[in-house]
Amino acid sequence: MANANHTTRRTFLGLAGGAVALGGVPIVTVRPADATPAMLSSAIRNIVGEANVRTGKVKLDIPPLVENGNTVPMTVSIASPMTADHYVKSIHVFNEKNPQPNIGNFYLGPHAGRAQVSTRIRLADSQKVVAIARLSDDTFWSATADVVVTLAACTEEAI
Amino acid sequence: MKLLGCIAVLTTLAGAAVAAEIPQAERRSGYSFMTADTEAMQDEDTANPGMLWVLDGEALWKRRAGAADKACADCHNDARASMKGVAAHYPAFEKTLGRPVDLEQRINLCRTNHQQASPFAYESRDLLALSAYVARQSRGMPIEAGSDPKLAPFVEKGRELFMQRQGQLNLGCINCHDDNWDKKLAGSAITQAHPTGYPLYRLEWQSLGSLQRRLRACITGVRAQAYDWGSPELVELELYLMSRAQGMKMEAPAVRP
Amino acid sequence: MPSALINVPAKAKRGDIIEIKTLMSHIMETGYRHTASGEVVPRDIITSFTCRYNGTEIFRTDLYPAIAANPFITFFTTVTESGKFEFEWIGDKGFSETASASITVE
């Protein structure tokens, strides 16, 4: 639903008569099949295996309403000690509706001092983002956020 | 359904009474319409992707080019001193041409006349990098473009273009940016169109882009044929926009959604 | 050579936890776009980012097309001794870039 609406509005405000891009090659963003919930869960299974993923410990900071899905700031932090015995091994971030479910894997260790990473991501549409942390005892913890993406007005690309 | 909704929105915009120009006290940079996250991206140099072009520009500034085998630095020395405040008064009147040129065109004049090299293409990485590097030297300084009396007829032409309705949607820039700047268009803040930050990093573009690129996007947005790169019309619009932003602070390289 | 911006404090006390910020110039072409004539624009992304502190790997990231153009990555580390942080970005089409920053630890 939301998807169809966005497409219409973009076409409407977008360029009449074709796409414009710089550097000579007109680019049309295609809409490949979205990653399905099954793809998302198999991407998660690839990382966690048969382990149980529990909710908690992980904080996923991402604006609930973003100005442009091309560059969405995101910070993941984990409430965990960072000592030789208890620490965060890795952080994995996934999305629900981009063409591919993976966003990034971040590997850290006790020397990090603080289990926190930030980056900027692309979200093709309003959707869920999932962050999973693997602790040194091989337990997995997660957090989920819903993001609403507004599309820019006056775009050069036709979809 | 949705299409009809959009037309209704735009007709309402177009139908609104034509307001007078935005009063001085109410002028606001596009920056102040952004979310805190996007503002933070602009504010911190290591977080601002536009700074990558500034870095490239700094390297190009020192690189010799053309038949004259001269670098920008050979004539202009340290840009931090020689280019301070320069971008804040562009577009400026160019005697030899008898008309205004924007910063990119000024740089290309130095390419052709002084370096004896071929001009950079519009929106090429090198031209964006050099203009970002030059514009960066005016950060925080007040915009001064348009005060040269020789520019008056060109500012006036730019103002007429700004008011003129065009395209299938029959909208003038003014219908959005003066009459409805405090509203949103399907989620995006309309803003007052003050060109305080160019060249700037637009999240939508995922790249740095010039003011001409931004203007062309707004023109195609109302489904009109955009003026050609470097055309007098685009430079006049740039000049009018810069002159109505006089006194506002330069932010280049800014970040916008 | 593509530009990179690195932010590492010049000085810190032994045991301090510092934040490292990195910004690398790259288009991150997803491989999911087509030209108007229908050809796929081939994927061209950075696939891996690594940070070493005096030779030892302290942080690594796998990147996917969902990472925004001009990748910005920040993380933390505990500083133990003066020396050098080395950064490496590897990607499609033979992309391979390095940068470094030094720190004085008191």
XYZ file of C-alpha atoms in Angstrom:
522
model
C 0.000 0.000 0.000
C 2.484 2.572 1.224
C 4.732 1.389 -1.539
C 2.228 2.103 -4.289
C 1.510 5.535 -2.893
C 5.142 6.518 -2.889
C 5.636 5.353 -6.419
C 2.749 7.405 -7.649
C 3.860 10.532 -5.881
C 7.392 10.168 -7.122
C 6.335 9.675 -10.670
C 4.128 12.655 -10.287
C 6.752 15.021 -8.941
C 9.490 13.392 -10.911
C 10.685 14.217 -14.337
C 8.210 14.014 -17.168
C 9.453 11.996 -20.083
C 12.318 9.977 -18.688
C 15.068 9.835 -16.157
C 17.945 12.235 -15.878
C 21.213 11.321 -14.321
C 24.550 12.980 -14.371
C 27.496 11.549 -16.108
C 25.443 10.622 -19.142
C 23.848 7.328 -18.171
C 20.189 7.745 -17.375
C 19.486 5.612 -14.366
C 16.163 4.168 -13.463
C 15.878 2.649 -10.045
C 14.165 -0.657 -10.425
C 12.122 -2.237 -7.750
C 13.373 -5.765 -7.472
C 11.341 -8.128 -5.377
C 11.640 -7.071 -1.760
C 13.446 -9.316 0.656
C 10.767 -11.553 2.088
C 10.296 -12.384 5.758
C 11.666 -15.828 4.821
C 14.836 -14.261 3.418
C 15.165 -12.170 6.557
C 14.842 -15.183 8.824
C 17.265 -17.253 6.759
C 19.818 -14.387 6.837
C 19.413 -14.332 10.605
C 19.734 -18.146 10.799
C 23.010 -17.889 8.868
C 24.430 -15.867 11.721
C 22.795 -17.374 14.802
C 22.411 -20.975 13.673
C 19.992 -22.846 15.911
C 20.505 -20.535 18.869
C 17.614 -18.757 20.489
C 17.525 -14.966 19.962
C 16.214 -13.072 22.968
C 14.903 -9.526 23.080
C 16.908 -7.149 25.276
C 20.356 -5.723 26.021
C 20.518 -4.223 22.519
C 19.612 -0.604 21.817
C 18.939 0.342 18.203
C 18.893 4.102 17.658
C 17.391 5.043 14.344
C 15.064 7.962 13.692
C 11.440 6.725 13.511
C 10.775 9.152 10.629
C 13.628 9.776 8.193
C 13.980 12.541 5.629
C 15.556 10.363 2.999
C 15.896 6.610 2.833
C 19.234 6.890 1.032
C 21.146 7.942 4.124
C 19.677 6.917 7.462
C 21.863 7.358 10.542
C 21.900 4.331 12.840
C 23.609 3.509 16.156
C 23.610 0.127 17.883
C 24.780 -0.175 21.471
C 24.727 -3.124 23.833
C 24.376 -3.048 27.601
C 27.198 -5.464 28.413
C 30.452 -5.415 30.328
C 33.531 -5.319 28.086
C 35.987 -7.415 30.066
C 38.145 -10.367 29.081
C 35.452 -12.725 30.409
C 32.248 -10.973 29.392
C 32.043 -8.973 26.217
C 30.244 -8.450 22.918
C 31.737 -10.421 20.033
C 29.724 -9.048 17.156
C 26.735 -6.999 16.029
C 24.604 -7.891 12.979
C 22.042 -5.620 11.370
C 19.231 -6.702 9.025
C 16.305 -5.149 7.200
C 12.978 -6.426 6.073
C 12.327 -4.888 2.633
C 15.536 -3.961 0.800
C 16.434 -6.337 -2.050
C 18.883 -8.016 0.322
C 18.257 -8.623 4.030
C 21.807 -7.935 5.302
C 22.992 -4.444 6.216
C 26.274 -5.012 8.030
C 28.247 -7.231 10.435
C 30.520 -5.575 12.990
C 33.162 -7.581 14.851
C 34.561 -6.208 18.070
C 36.107 -7.597 21.246
C 36.794 -6.823 24.918
C 39.333 -4.098 24.025
C 36.528 -2.032 22.438
C 35.660 -0.767 25.919
C 32.194 0.147 24.734
C 29.974 -1.993 22.523
C 28.643 0.689 20.227
C 28.839 1.231 16.464
C 27.289 3.816 14.149
C 26.862 3.956 10.406
C 24.443 5.229 7.758
C 22.158 2.849 5.931
C 19.776 2.721 2.988
C 16.144 1.816 3.425
C 14.182 1.318 0.219
C 10.893 1.827 1.992
C 9.265 2.149 5.386
C 10.198 -1.061 7.192
C 11.630 -2.925 10.184
C 15.320 -2.948 11.060
C 16.680 -5.684 13.329
C 19.965 -5.584 15.276
C 21.368 -8.754 16.868
C 24.358 -8.977 19.193
C 26.429 -12.068 19.924
C 27.932 -12.090 23.390
C 31.063 -13.913 24.522
C 28.911 -16.689 26.043
C 27.391 -17.194 22.560
C 23.954 -15.960 23.556
C 22.139 -13.726 21.045
C 20.154 -10.593 21.909
C 18.135 -8.348 19.663
C 16.241 -5.110 19.175
C 13.843 -4.077 16.405
C 12.870 -0.631 15.139
C 10.185 0.517 12.722
C 11.244 3.277 10.365
C 8.991 5.462 8.238
C 10.778 6.789 5.153
C 9.618 9.991 3.414
C 10.685 10.424 -0.176
C 12.285 13.646 -1.327
C 10.302 16.060 -3.456
C 11.699 17.253 -6.783
C 13.741 14.161 -7.559
C 15.473 13.683 -10.863
C 14.926 9.963 -11.041
C 11.790 8.400 -12.322
C 10.796 5.095 -10.820
C -6.581 8.079 -6.137
C -3.255 9.182 -4.829
C -2.509 11.098 -8.014
C -5.694 13.095 -7.604
C -4.700 13.800 -4.023
C -1.400 15.245 -5.206
C -3.014 17.480 -7.774
C -5.397 18.738 -5.108
C -2.472 19.588 -2.851
C -0.653 21.467 -5.579
C -3.722 23.337 -6.727
C -4.275 24.487 -3.192
C -0.701 25.680 -3.127
C -1.051 27.482 -6.423
C -4.367 29.002 -5.466
C -3.073 30.568 -2.257
C -2.955 34.353 -2.292
C 0.408 35.596 -3.509
C 2.261 36.776 -0.464
C 4.768 39.578 -0.433
C 8.426 38.640 -0.322
C 9.484 36.899 2.869
C 10.230 39.581 5.523
C 13.915 39.806 6.566
C 13.171 38.673 10.094
C 11.449 35.515 8.885
C 14.169 34.298 6.572
C 15.383 30.801 7.445
C 18.089 28.628 5.975
C 17.090 25.169 4.750
C 19.248 23.955 7.640
C 16.619 24.976 10.182
C 13.988 22.769 8.517
C 16.081 19.607 8.861
C 15.971 16.969 11.586
C 18.610 17.049 14.315
C 20.322 14.023 12.728
C 20.780 15.749 9.392
C 21.939 18.952 11.086
C 24.544 16.940 12.997
C 25.763 15.453 9.718
C 26.410 18.953 8.360
C 27.928 20.339 11.559
C 30.763 17.920 12.122
C 33.493 17.784 9.518
C 34.228 14.063 9.844
C 30.524 13.269 9.577
C 29.860 15.579 6.598
C 30.399 13.711 3.315
C 30.720 17.071 1.516
C 34.123 17.388 3.186
C 35.396 14.532 0.985
C 34.992 16.847 -2.021
C 36.656 19.697 -0.116
C 39.650 17.403 0.454
C 39.766 16.521 -3.246
C 39.543 20.222 -4.096
C 42.465 21.017 -1.844
C 44.593 18.487 -3.744
C 43.445 19.845 -7.125
C 44.185 23.417 -6.036
C 47.873 22.492 -5.897
C 47.971 20.419 -9.087
C 49.415 22.005 -12.233
C 47.280 21.778 -15.359
C 46.935 22.957 -18.944
C 49.365 24.386 -21.472
C 50.316 27.090 -18.964
C 51.353 24.304 -16.564
C 50.098 26.340 -13.627
C 48.175 25.359 -10.506
C 45.467 27.496 -8.931
C 47.891 27.885 -6.038
C 50.585 29.356 -8.314
C 48.455 32.465 -8.842
C 46.141 32.478 -5.803
C 48.546 31.066 -3.168
C 46.840 29.937 0.012
C 43.114 29.589 -0.660
C 42.344 30.061 3.024
C 43.369 33.699 2.595
C 42.817 34.440 -1.114
C 39.418 32.716 -1.408
C 38.011 33.882 1.924
C 34.570 35.411 1.295
C 34.820 34.950 -2.496
C 31.951 32.453 -2.880
C 29.701 34.721 -0.771
C 29.583 37.286 -3.597
C 28.897 34.924 -6.507
C 27.356 35.027 -9.100
C 29.433 38.150 -9.877
C 29.569 40.469 -12.888
C 32.172 39.398 -15.457
C 33.378 42.401 -17.457
C 34.680 40.493 -20.449
C 31.315 38.772 -20.948
C 29.079 41.639 -19.882
C 26.996 39.324 -17.685
C 27.106 37.498 -14.365
C 28.945 34.185 -13.948
C 28.538 31.745 -11.070
C 31.414 30.281 -9.081
C 31.701 27.182 -11.271
C 31.854 29.351 -14.409
C 34.448 31.620 -12.762
C 36.633 28.597 -11.994
C 36.246 27.412 -15.576
C 37.294 30.871 -16.830
C 40.533 30.425 -14.901
C 40.841 26.931 -16.403
C 40.585 28.234 -19.944
C 42.150 31.715 -19.706
C 44.821 31.239 -17.096
C 45.692 27.535 -17.164
C 44.957 27.150 -20.859
C 43.193 23.877 -20.159
C 39.798 22.624 -21.310
C 36.912 23.608 -19.016
C 35.558 21.048 -16.571
C 32.139 19.592 -17.377
C 29.231 20.737 -15.204
C 28.823 18.475 -12.168
C 32.122 16.722 -12.846
C 33.882 15.541 -9.710
C 36.754 18.003 -10.277
C 34.572 21.075 -10.724
C 32.464 20.161 -7.695
C 35.619 19.535 -5.661
C 37.214 22.884 -6.566
C 34.008 24.842 -6.017
C 33.463 23.070 -2.674
C 37.026 23.914 -1.633
C 36.641 27.574 -2.659
C 33.142 27.881 -1.106
C 34.338 26.292 2.141
C 36.601 29.311 2.645
C 33.457 31.462 3.039
C 31.795 29.318 5.704
C 30.121 31.446 8.343
C 30.458 34.642 6.286
C 27.404 36.671 5.228
C 26.139 36.345 1.651
C 26.867 39.529 -0.306
C 25.964 38.601 -3.886
C 23.952 40.965 -6.027
C 24.941 44.345 -4.562
C 27.049 45.375 -7.595
C 24.802 47.913 -9.468
C 25.833 46.363 -12.809
C 23.972 43.245 -11.707
C 20.631 44.978 -11.127
C 18.993 44.064 -14.479
C 20.075 40.424 -14.045
C 18.731 40.227 -10.500
C 15.448 41.568 -11.874
C 15.391 38.911 -14.625
C 16.013 36.254 -12.002
C 13.137 37.599 -9.936
C 10.818 37.410 -12.934
C 11.862 33.817 -13.569
C 11.186 33.048 -9.913
C 7.627 34.392 -10.187
C 6.821 32.986 -13.615
C 4.450 30.019 -13.728
C 5.661 27.151 -15.848
C 5.352 23.476 -16.665
C 2.405 21.124 -16.777
C 1.689 21.990 -13.160
C 1.714 25.702 -13.996
C 3.586 26.629 -10.829
C 6.124 29.365 -10.186
C 8.969 28.951 -7.705
C 7.220 31.594 -5.640
C 4.074 29.480 -5.210
C 6.038 27.006 -3.176
C 8.978 28.914 -1.729
C 7.401 32.275 -0.792
C 3.746 31.422 -0.324
C 4.034 27.980 1.220
C 7.508 27.672 2.710
C 6.147 26.644 6.077
C 4.216 23.711 4.610
C 5.207 20.239 3.577
C 4.912 18.585 0.229
C 4.184 14.896 0.764
C 6.556 14.761 3.709
C 9.360 17.115 2.570
C 9.671 20.585 4.076
C 9.260 23.087 1.232
C 11.688 25.684 2.736
C 12.441 29.208 1.508
C 15.003 28.138 -1.132
C 17.912 30.146 0.252
C 21.056 28.839 -1.456
C 23.248 29.131 1.634
C 25.072 25.841 1.348
C 26.155 25.165 -2.240
C 27.723 23.040 -3.471
C 26.043 20.704 -0.989
C 25.635 17.025 -0.202
C 22.066 15.993 -0.859
C 21.021 12.724 0.748
C 18.712 12.073 -2.194
C 21.647 12.397 -4.611
C 24.078 10.570 -2.324
C 26.558 13.028 -3.726
C 27.647 16.624 -3.741
C 25.798 18.785 -6.265
C 25.713 22.383 -7.478
C 22.963 24.961 -7.124
C 22.262 24.553 -10.855
C 21.583 20.861 -10.299
C 19.217 21.709 -7.444
C 17.351 24.294 -9.566
C 17.038 21.937 -12.493
C 15.514 19.345 -10.135
C 12.878 21.858 -8.948
C 12.081 22.818 -12.535
C 11.610 19.243 -13.681
C 9.547 18.814 -10.485
C 6.849 21.086 -11.951
C 7.155 19.156 -15.206
C 8.766 21.930 -17.177
C 11.808 21.626 -19.430
C 14.838 22.589 -17.328
C 17.179 25.305 -18.675
C 20.505 24.034 -19.973
C 23.541 23.803 -17.746
C 25.246 27.192 -17.637
C 22.336 28.958 -19.369
C 21.815 32.667 -18.559
C 18.433 31.799 -16.998
C 19.945 29.455 -14.423
C 22.654 31.983 -13.516
C 20.006 34.732 -13.160
C 17.956 32.497 -10.865
C 21.078 31.723 -8.823
C 21.825 35.445 -8.625
C 18.305 36.369 -7.551
C 18.268 33.625 -4.894
C 21.664 34.669 -3.550
C 20.691 38.351 -3.477
C 17.498 37.654 -1.537
C 19.640 35.683 0.927
C 21.993 38.635 1.500
C 23.294 38.672 5.052
C 22.515 34.995 5.693
C 25.520 32.838 6.573
C 27.353 30.613 4.085
C 27.252 26.917 5.068
C 29.065 25.200 2.200
C 29.402 22.313 1.974
C 25.961 21.927 3.564
C 23.864 18.759 3.847
C 20.208 18.633 2.736
C 17.659 15.812 2.502
C 43.020 8.362 -4.967
C 39.670 8.538 -3.165
C 39.591 10.738 -0.097
C 38.987 9.499 3.420
C 38.352 11.413 6.624
C 39.494 9.906 9.919
C 38.868 11.283 13.378
C 41.114 9.872 16.120
C 42.074 12.001 19.133
C 45.742 13.026 18.934
C 46.289 12.311 22.622
C 44.683 10.160 25.301
C 45.426 8.655 28.706
C 46.248 4.974 29.047
C 43.007 3.066 29.566
C 40.795 5.755 28.000
C 37.982 4.583 25.753
C 38.136 6.644 22.560
C 35.727 6.972 19.658
C 37.068 6.553 16.125
C 35.123 7.997 13.176
C 35.782 7.194 9.548
C 34.304 8.456 6.293
C 35.401 6.979 2.955
C 34.530 8.282 -0.461
C 32.706 5.556 -2.459
C 29.498 5.386 -4.534
C 28.312 2.051 -3.079
C 26.487 1.109 -6.281
C 23.984 -1.503 -5.144
C 23.820 -3.710 -8.211
C 20.025 -3.381 -8.097
C 19.700 -0.449 -10.502
C 19.151 -0.455 -14.254
C 20.028 2.071 -16.927
C 17.122 3.394 -19.024
C 18.095 0.874 -21.714
C 17.589 -1.952 -19.252
C 21.150 -2.955 -18.445
C 21.951 -3.703 -14.817
C 24.442 -1.268 -13.304
C 26.983 -3.724 -11.873
C 27.450 -3.853 -8.126
C 30.401 -1.747 -6.942
C 30.590 -1.578 -3.158
C 33.097 -1.702 -0.345
C 32.723 -5.159 1.182
C 35.052 -4.958 4.153
C 36.524 -2.397 6.533
C 39.230 -3.219 9.073
C 41.023 -1.243 11.769
C 44.350 -2.354 13.262
C 46.015 -0.830 16.322
C 49.778 -1.306 16.259
C 49.314 -4.293 13.987
C 46.493 -6.044 15.870
C 42.996 -6.132 14.395
C 40.608 -4.351 16.771
C 37.537 -3.877 14.595
C 36.129 -5.271 11.362
C 32.945 -4.750 9.362
C 31.307 -6.618 6.475
C 29.407 -4.118 4.335
C 26.396 -4.828 2.098
C 24.644 -2.694 -0.556
C 22.409 -1.316 2.206
C 25.303 0.761 3.561
C 24.880 4.353 2.300
C 27.215 5.939 -0.256
C 30.429 7.351 1.237
C 30.427 4.878 4.140
C 30.578 6.434 7.599
C 31.559 4.050 10.386
C 32.277 4.861 14.013
C 33.352 2.574 16.873
C 35.216 2.581 20.187
C 38.468 1.197 21.505
C 40.523 1.229 24.704
C 43.937 2.786 24.226
C 46.905 1.081 25.801
C 50.004 2.537 24.154
C 51.154 5.208 21.711
C 51.194 4.148 18.115
C 49.268 3.905 14.962
C 45.764 3.016 13.823
C 45.648 1.596 10.319
C 42.428 1.502 8.338
C 41.730 -0.612 5.290
C 38.751 -0.630 2.929
C 38.385 -3.460 0.405
C 35.705 -3.804 -2.233
C 34.490 -4.776 -5.688
C 36.500 -4.032 -8.846
C 39.774 -4.347 -6.929
C 39.007 -1.448 -4.600
C 41.643 -1.289 -1.868
C 42.497 1.811 0.149
C 44.348 2.464 3.370
C 44.721 5.363 5.768
C 46.374 5.769 9.140
C 46.314 8.006 12.204
C 48.657 8.136 15.163
C 47.934 8.662 18.824
C 50.073 9.613 21.793
C 49.132 7.760 24.969
C 50.337 9.122 28.289
